[in-house]
Tab-separated table of C-alpha atoms and ligand atoms in Angstrom:
chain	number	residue	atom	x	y	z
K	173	UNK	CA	0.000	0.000	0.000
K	174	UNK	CA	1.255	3.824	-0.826
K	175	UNK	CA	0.876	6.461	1.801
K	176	UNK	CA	1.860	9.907	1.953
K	177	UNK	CA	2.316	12.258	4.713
K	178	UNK	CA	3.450	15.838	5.350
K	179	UNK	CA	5.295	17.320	8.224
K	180	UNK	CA	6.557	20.550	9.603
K	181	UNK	CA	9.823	21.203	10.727
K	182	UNK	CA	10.220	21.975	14.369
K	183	UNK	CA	11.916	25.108	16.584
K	184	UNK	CA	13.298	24.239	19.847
K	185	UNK	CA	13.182	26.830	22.603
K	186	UNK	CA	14.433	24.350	25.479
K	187	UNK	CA	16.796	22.734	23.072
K	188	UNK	CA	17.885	18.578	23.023
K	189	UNK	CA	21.581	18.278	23.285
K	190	UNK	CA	23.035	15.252	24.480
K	191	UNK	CA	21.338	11.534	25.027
K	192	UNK	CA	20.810	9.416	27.941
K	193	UNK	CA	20.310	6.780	25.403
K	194	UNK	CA	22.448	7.188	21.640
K	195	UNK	CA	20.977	3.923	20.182
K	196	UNK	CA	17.055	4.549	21.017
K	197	UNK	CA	17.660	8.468	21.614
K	198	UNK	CA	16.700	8.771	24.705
K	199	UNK	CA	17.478	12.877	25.727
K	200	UNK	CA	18.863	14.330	28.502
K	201	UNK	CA	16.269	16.323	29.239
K	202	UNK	CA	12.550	17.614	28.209
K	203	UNK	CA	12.501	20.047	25.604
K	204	UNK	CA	9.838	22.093	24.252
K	205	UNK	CA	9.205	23.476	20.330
K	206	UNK	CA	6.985	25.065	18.255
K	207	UNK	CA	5.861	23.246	14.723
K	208	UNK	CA	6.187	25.451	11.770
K	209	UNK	CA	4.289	26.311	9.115
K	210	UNK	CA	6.515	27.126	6.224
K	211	UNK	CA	9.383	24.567	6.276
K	212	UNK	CA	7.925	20.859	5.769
K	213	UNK	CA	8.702	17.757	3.912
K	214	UNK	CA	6.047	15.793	1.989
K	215	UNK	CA	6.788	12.031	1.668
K	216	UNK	CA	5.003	9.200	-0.302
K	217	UNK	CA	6.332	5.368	1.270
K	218	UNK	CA	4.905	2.075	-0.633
K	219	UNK	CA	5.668	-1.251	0.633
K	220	UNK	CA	5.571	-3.852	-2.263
K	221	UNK	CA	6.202	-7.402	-2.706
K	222	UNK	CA	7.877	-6.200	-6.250
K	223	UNK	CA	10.749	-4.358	-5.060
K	224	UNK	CA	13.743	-6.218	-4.571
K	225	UNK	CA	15.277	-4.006	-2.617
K	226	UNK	CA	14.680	-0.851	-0.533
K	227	UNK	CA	14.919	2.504	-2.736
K	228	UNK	CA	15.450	6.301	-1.519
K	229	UNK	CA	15.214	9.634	-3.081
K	230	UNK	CA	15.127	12.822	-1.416
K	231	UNK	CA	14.929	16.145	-3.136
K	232	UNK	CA	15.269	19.577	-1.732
K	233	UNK	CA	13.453	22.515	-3.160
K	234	UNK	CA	14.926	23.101	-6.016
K	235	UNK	CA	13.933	19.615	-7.409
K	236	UNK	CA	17.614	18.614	-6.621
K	237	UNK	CA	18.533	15.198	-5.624
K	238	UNK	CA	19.892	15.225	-1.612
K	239	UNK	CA	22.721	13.059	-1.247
K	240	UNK	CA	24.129	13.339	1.991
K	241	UNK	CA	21.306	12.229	3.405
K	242	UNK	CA	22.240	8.399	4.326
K	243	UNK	CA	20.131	5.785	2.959
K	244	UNK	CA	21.023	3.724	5.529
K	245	UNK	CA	19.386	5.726	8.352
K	246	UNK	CA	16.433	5.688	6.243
K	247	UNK	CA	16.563	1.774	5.614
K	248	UNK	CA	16.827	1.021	9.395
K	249	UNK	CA	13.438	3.356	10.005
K	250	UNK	CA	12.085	1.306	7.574
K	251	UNK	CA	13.451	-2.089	9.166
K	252	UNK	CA	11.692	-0.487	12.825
K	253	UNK	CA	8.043	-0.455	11.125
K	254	UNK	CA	8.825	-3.813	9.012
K	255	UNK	CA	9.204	-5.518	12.671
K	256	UNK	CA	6.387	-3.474	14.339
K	257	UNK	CA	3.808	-5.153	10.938
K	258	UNK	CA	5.550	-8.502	10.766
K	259	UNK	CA	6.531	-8.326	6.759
K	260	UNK	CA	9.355	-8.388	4.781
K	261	UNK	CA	8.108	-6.066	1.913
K	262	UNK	CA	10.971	-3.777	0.652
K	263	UNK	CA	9.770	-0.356	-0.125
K	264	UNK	CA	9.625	2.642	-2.306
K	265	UNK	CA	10.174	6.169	-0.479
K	266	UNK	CA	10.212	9.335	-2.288
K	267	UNK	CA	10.755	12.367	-0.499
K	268	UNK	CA	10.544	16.272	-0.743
K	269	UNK	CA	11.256	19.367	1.320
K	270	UNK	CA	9.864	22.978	0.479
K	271	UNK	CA	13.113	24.597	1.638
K	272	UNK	CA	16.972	24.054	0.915
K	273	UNK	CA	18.005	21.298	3.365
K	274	UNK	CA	21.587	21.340	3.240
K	275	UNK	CA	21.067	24.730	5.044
K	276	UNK	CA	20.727	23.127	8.217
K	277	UNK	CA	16.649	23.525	8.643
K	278	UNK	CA	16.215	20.824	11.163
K	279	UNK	CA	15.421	18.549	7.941
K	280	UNK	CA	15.905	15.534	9.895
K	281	UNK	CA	12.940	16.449	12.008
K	282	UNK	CA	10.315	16.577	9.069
K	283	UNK	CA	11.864	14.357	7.065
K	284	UNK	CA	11.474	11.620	9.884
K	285	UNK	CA	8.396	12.557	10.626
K	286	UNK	CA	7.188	12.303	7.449
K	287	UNK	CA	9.147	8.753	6.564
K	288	UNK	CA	7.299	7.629	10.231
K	289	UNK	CA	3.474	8.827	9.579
K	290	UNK	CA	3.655	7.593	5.779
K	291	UNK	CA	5.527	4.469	6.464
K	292	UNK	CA	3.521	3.387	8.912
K	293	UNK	CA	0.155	3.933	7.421
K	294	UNK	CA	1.614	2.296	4.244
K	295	UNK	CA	3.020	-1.174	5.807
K	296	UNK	CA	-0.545	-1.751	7.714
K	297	UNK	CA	0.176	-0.625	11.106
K	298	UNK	CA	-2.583	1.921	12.741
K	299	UNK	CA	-0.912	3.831	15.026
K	300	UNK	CA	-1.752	6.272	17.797
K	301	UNK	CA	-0.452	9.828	17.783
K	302	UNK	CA	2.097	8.416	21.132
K	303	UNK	CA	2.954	5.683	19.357
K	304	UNK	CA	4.397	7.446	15.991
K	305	UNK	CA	6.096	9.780	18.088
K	306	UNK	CA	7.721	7.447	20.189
K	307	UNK	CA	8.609	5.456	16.333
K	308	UNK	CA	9.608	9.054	14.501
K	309	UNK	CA	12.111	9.467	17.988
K	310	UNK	CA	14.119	6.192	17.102
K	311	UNK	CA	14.816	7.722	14.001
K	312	UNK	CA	15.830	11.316	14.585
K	313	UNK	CA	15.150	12.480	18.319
K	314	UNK	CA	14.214	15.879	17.323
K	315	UNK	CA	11.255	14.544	14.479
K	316	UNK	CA	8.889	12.922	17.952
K	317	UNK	CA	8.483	16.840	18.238
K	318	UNK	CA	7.222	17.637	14.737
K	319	UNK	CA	4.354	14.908	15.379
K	320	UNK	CA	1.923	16.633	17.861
K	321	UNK	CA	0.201	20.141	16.669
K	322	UNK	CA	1.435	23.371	17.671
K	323	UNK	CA	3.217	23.796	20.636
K	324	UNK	CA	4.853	21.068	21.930
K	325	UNK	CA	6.772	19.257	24.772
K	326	UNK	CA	8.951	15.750	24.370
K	327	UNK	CA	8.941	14.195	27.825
K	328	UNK	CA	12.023	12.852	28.004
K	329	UNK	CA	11.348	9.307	29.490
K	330	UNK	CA	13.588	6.536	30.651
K	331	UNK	CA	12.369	3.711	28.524
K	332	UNK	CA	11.126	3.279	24.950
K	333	UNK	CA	7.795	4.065	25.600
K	334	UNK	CA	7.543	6.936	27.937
K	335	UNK	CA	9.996	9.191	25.762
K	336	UNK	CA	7.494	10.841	23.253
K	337	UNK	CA	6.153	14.507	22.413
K	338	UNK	CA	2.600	15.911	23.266
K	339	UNK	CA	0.769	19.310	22.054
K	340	UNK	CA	0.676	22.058	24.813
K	341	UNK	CA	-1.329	24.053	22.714
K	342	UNK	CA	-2.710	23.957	19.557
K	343	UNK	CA	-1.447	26.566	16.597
K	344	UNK	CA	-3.726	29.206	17.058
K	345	UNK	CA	-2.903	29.362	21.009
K	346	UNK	CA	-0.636	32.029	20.403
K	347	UNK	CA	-0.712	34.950	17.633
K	348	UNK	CA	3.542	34.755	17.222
K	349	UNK	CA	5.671	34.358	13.877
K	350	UNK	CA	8.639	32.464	13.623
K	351	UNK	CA	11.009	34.513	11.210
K	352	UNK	CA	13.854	31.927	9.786
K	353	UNK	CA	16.960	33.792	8.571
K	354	UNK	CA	19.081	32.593	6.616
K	355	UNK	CA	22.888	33.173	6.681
K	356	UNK	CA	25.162	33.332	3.763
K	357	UNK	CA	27.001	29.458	4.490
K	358	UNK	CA	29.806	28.001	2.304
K	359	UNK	CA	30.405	24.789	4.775
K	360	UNK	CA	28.536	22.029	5.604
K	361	UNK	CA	28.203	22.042	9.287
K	362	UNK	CA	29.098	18.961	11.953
K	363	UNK	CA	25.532	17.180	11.987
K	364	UNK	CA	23.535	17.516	15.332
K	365	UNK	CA	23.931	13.441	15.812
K	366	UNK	CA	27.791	14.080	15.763
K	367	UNK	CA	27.188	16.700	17.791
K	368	UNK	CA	24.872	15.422	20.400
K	369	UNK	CA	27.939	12.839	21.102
K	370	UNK	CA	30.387	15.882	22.329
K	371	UNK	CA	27.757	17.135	24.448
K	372	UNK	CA	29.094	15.817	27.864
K	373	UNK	CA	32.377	16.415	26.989
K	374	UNK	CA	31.917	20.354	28.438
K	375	UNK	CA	32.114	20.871	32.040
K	376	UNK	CA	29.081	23.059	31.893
K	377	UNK	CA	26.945	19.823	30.805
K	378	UNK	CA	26.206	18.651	33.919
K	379	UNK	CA	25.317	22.617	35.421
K	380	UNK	CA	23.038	22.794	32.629
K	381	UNK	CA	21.242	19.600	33.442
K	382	UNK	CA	21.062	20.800	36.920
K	383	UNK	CA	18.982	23.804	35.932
K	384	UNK	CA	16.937	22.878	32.618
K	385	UNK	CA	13.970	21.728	34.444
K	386	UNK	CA	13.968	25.188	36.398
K	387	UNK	CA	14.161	26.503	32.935
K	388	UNK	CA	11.293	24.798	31.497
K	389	UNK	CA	8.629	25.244	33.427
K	390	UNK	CA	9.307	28.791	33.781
K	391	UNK	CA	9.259	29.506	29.912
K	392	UNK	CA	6.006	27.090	30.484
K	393	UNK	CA	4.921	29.982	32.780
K	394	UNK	CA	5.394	32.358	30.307
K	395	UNK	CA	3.403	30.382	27.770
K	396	UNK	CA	0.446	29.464	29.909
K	397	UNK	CA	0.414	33.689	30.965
K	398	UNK	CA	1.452	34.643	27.137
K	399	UNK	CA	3.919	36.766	28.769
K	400	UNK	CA	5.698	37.616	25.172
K	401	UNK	CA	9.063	39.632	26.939
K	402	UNK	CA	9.612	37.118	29.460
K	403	UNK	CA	9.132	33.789	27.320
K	404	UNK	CA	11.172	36.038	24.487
K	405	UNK	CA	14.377	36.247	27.049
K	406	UNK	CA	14.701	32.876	28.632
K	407	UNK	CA	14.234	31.405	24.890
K	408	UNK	CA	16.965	33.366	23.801
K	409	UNK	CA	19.020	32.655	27.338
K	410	UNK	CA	18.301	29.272	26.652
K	411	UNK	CA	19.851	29.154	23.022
K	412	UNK	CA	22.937	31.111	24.024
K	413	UNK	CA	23.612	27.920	26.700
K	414	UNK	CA	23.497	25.587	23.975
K	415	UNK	CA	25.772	27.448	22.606
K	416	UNK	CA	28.130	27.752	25.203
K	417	UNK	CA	27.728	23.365	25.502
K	418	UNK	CA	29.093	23.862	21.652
K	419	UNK	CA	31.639	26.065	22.626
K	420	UNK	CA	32.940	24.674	25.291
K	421	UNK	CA	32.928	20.984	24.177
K	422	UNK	CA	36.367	18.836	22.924
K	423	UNK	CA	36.512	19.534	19.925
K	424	UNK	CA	34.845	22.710	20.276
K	425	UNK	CA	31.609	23.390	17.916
K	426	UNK	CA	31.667	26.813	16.603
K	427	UNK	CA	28.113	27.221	14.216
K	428	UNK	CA	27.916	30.758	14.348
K	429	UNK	CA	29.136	32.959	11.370
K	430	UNK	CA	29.901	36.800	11.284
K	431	UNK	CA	26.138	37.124	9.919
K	432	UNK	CA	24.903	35.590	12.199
K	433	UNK	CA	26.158	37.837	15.135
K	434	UNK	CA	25.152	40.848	13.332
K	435	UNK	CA	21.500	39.424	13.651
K	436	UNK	CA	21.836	39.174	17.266
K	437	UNK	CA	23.393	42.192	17.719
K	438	UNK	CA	20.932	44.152	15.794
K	439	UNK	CA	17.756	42.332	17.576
K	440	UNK	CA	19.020	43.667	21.304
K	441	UNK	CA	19.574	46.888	19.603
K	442	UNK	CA	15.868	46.745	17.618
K	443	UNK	CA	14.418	45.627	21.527
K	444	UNK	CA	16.515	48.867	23.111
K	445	UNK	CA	14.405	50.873	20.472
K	446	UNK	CA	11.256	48.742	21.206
K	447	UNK	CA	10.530	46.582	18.286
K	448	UNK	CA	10.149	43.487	20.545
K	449	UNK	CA	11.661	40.777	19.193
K	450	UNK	CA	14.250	37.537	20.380
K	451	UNK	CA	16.716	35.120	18.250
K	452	UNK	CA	16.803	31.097	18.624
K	453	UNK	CA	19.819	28.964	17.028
K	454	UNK	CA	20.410	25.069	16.311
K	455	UNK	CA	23.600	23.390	15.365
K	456	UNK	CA	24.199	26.070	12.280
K	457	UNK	CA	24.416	29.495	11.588
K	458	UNK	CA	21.071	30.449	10.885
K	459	UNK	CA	18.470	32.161	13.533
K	460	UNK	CA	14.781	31.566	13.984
K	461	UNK	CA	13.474	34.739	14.993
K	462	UNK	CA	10.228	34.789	17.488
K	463	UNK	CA	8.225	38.156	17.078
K	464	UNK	CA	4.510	38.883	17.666
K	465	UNK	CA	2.153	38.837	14.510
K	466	UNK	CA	2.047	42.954	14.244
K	467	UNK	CA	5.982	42.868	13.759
K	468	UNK	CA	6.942	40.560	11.181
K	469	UNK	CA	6.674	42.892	8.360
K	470	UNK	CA	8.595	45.556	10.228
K	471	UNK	CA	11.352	42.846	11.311
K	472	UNK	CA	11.624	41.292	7.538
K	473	UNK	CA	12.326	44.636	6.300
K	474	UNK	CA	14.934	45.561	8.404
K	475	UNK	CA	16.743	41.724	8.883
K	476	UNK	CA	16.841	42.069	4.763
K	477	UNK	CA	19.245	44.399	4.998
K	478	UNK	CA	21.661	43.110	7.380
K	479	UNK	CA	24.795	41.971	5.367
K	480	UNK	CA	25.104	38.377	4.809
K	481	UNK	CA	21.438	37.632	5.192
K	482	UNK	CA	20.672	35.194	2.186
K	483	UNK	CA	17.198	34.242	2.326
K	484	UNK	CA	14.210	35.190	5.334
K	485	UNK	CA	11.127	32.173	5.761
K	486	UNK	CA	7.895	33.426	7.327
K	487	UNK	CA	6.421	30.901	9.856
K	488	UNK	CA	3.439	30.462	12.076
K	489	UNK	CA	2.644	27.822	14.591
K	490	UNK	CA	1.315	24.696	12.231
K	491	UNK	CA	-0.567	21.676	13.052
K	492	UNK	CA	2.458	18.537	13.204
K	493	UNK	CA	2.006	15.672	10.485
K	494	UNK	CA	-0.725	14.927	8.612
K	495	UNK	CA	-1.128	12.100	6.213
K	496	UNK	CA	-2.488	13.505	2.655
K	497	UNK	CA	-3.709	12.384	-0.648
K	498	UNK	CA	-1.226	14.126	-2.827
K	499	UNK	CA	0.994	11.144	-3.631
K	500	UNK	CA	4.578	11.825	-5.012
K	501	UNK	CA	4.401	8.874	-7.509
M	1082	DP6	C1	20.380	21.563	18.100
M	1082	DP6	O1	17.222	15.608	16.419
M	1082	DP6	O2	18.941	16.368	14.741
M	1082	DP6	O3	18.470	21.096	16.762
M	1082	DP6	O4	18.512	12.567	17.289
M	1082	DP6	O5	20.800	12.616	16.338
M	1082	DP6	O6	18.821	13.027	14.840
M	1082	DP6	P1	19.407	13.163	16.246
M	1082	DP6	O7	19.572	14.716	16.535
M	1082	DP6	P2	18.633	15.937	16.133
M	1082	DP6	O8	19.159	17.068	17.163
M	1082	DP6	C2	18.605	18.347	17.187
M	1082	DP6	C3	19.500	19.278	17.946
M	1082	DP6	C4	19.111	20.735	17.970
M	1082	DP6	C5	18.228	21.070	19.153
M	1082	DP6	C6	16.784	20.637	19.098
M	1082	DP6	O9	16.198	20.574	18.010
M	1082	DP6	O10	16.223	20.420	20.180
């Protein structure tokens, strides 16, 4: 059978770095995102007993063929649901994302998303909405977010099953845009699994760990009071510790670019003037800008002409995956 989901790419403002649990990617701790609605990958799986063997293609927006992506990662997802059915059937997955991935757009969270919702539905199994998220984890820890609507939460766990994401609120909760800027980038950056693995080799690790909880339920707080300023500053507290994790780690991870410090730097000067907005950053130089509604047309203008700024993506909160009739082939 041939089924075909889509799913949004996900923005973490308590971030996932580092894993209890590498082979079933278990986290260190909770973290809590917000599913987007302008960066998503649609993917069509069919199970049949006429393949021979398991086939891949992934293409990016530009119709181009993605080949770092490694088929094997995608093969083993594959392998997870073939056990959960019971059948050997090899199967057909074609895949496609509405935004460049090699720039580092968390493409491993919809695209796993996506391969887990349309995979699933296609070998037989009927899932619950716990039960993909706890599937689309195994594959990339980040994609169990981009399953629930919204707002979200993954509760960390200890086990297989009790390490899965749930909606906090649904998209509409919350009138906020997510502004994605893009960065000028000539390298392709360490990948987040590589880089979850150096996690515990900074001394701050374990300080972190000692506060995140503290962390998240006050930017909870600030969600359940839509208190914009103070959810806007421990967000933005909260990426800088990542990046001082990265920093700070053997080797060290450096993902920031000149660019992308003149966004920063320009965003505390924008708030000083009071255009309200705050800056988020994953494992590469781009920033995912949180601003309210009214501001987004204000903040595009004026991020466009920051030097080094390639390309600016307009989000709002989105619903997580769906499945879909528009089949790729
Ligand atoms: C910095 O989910 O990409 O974006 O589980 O190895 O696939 P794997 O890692 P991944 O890590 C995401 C790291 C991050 C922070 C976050 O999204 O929470």
């Amino acid at each position: 059978m041939r089924a075909t989901a889509v799913a949004p790419a996900n923005i973490a403002l308590i971030k996932y770095w580092g894993k209890k649990d590498p082979v079933l990617r278990l986290p260190e701790n909770n973290s809590i995102a917000i599913n987007q609605s302008n960066l998503y990958t649609t993917t069509t799986v069919e199970f049949s007993e006429e393949y021979k063997e398991d086939q891949v293609k992934i293409f990016d927006k530009n119709n181009d063929i993605v080949d770092f992506v490694k088929k094997e990662r995608v093969v083993k997802h594959l392998d997870r649901m073939r056990k959960m059915a019971g059948v050997n059937m090899r199967a057909q997955v074609v895949s496609k994302n509405n935004f460049s991935i090699a720039a580092g757009l968390a493409s491993s969270a919809s695209g796993f998303a996506a391969l887990t919702v349309a995979g699933a539905k296609a070998v037989g199994l009927d899932l619950t909405e716990k039960e993909l998220s706890i599937l689309a984890r195994q594959g990339s820890g980040s994609a169990c977010r981009s399953i629930p609507d919204g707002f979200v939460e993954w509760l960390k766990g200890d086990t297989n099953d009790t390490s899965y994401a749930i909606s906090l609120y649904p998209p509409d909760y919350w009138k906020i845009a997510i502004i994605v800027v893009v960065v000028v980038a000539e390298e392709k950056e360490i990948s987040s699994t590589q880089g979850h693995q150096l996690a515990e080799s900074s001394p701050f690790l374990s300080t972190r760990l000692k506060y995140i909880k503290t962390k998240t339920e006050a930017i909870k707080e600030s969600m359940a009071e839509k208190n914009f300023n103070t959810f806007g500053e421990l967000i933005e507290a909260e990426a800088l510790e990542l990046h001082a994790i990265m920093l700070t780690s053997t080797p060290p991870l450096i993902y920031w670019l000149p660019a992308t410090i003149r966004v920063m730097r320009a965003i505390a000067s924008w708030r000083n003037k009071g255009v309200f907005a705050y800056y988020t950053i994953d494992a590469g130089p781009h920033l995912h800008i949180i601003c309210k509604d009214k501001d987004t047309q204000e903040l595009t203008a004026r991020l466009k002409q920051i030097r080094g700024v390639e390309n600016i993506i307009i989000n709002k909160p989105a619903e997580g995956t769906r499945l879909t009739h528009k089949h790729l082939f």
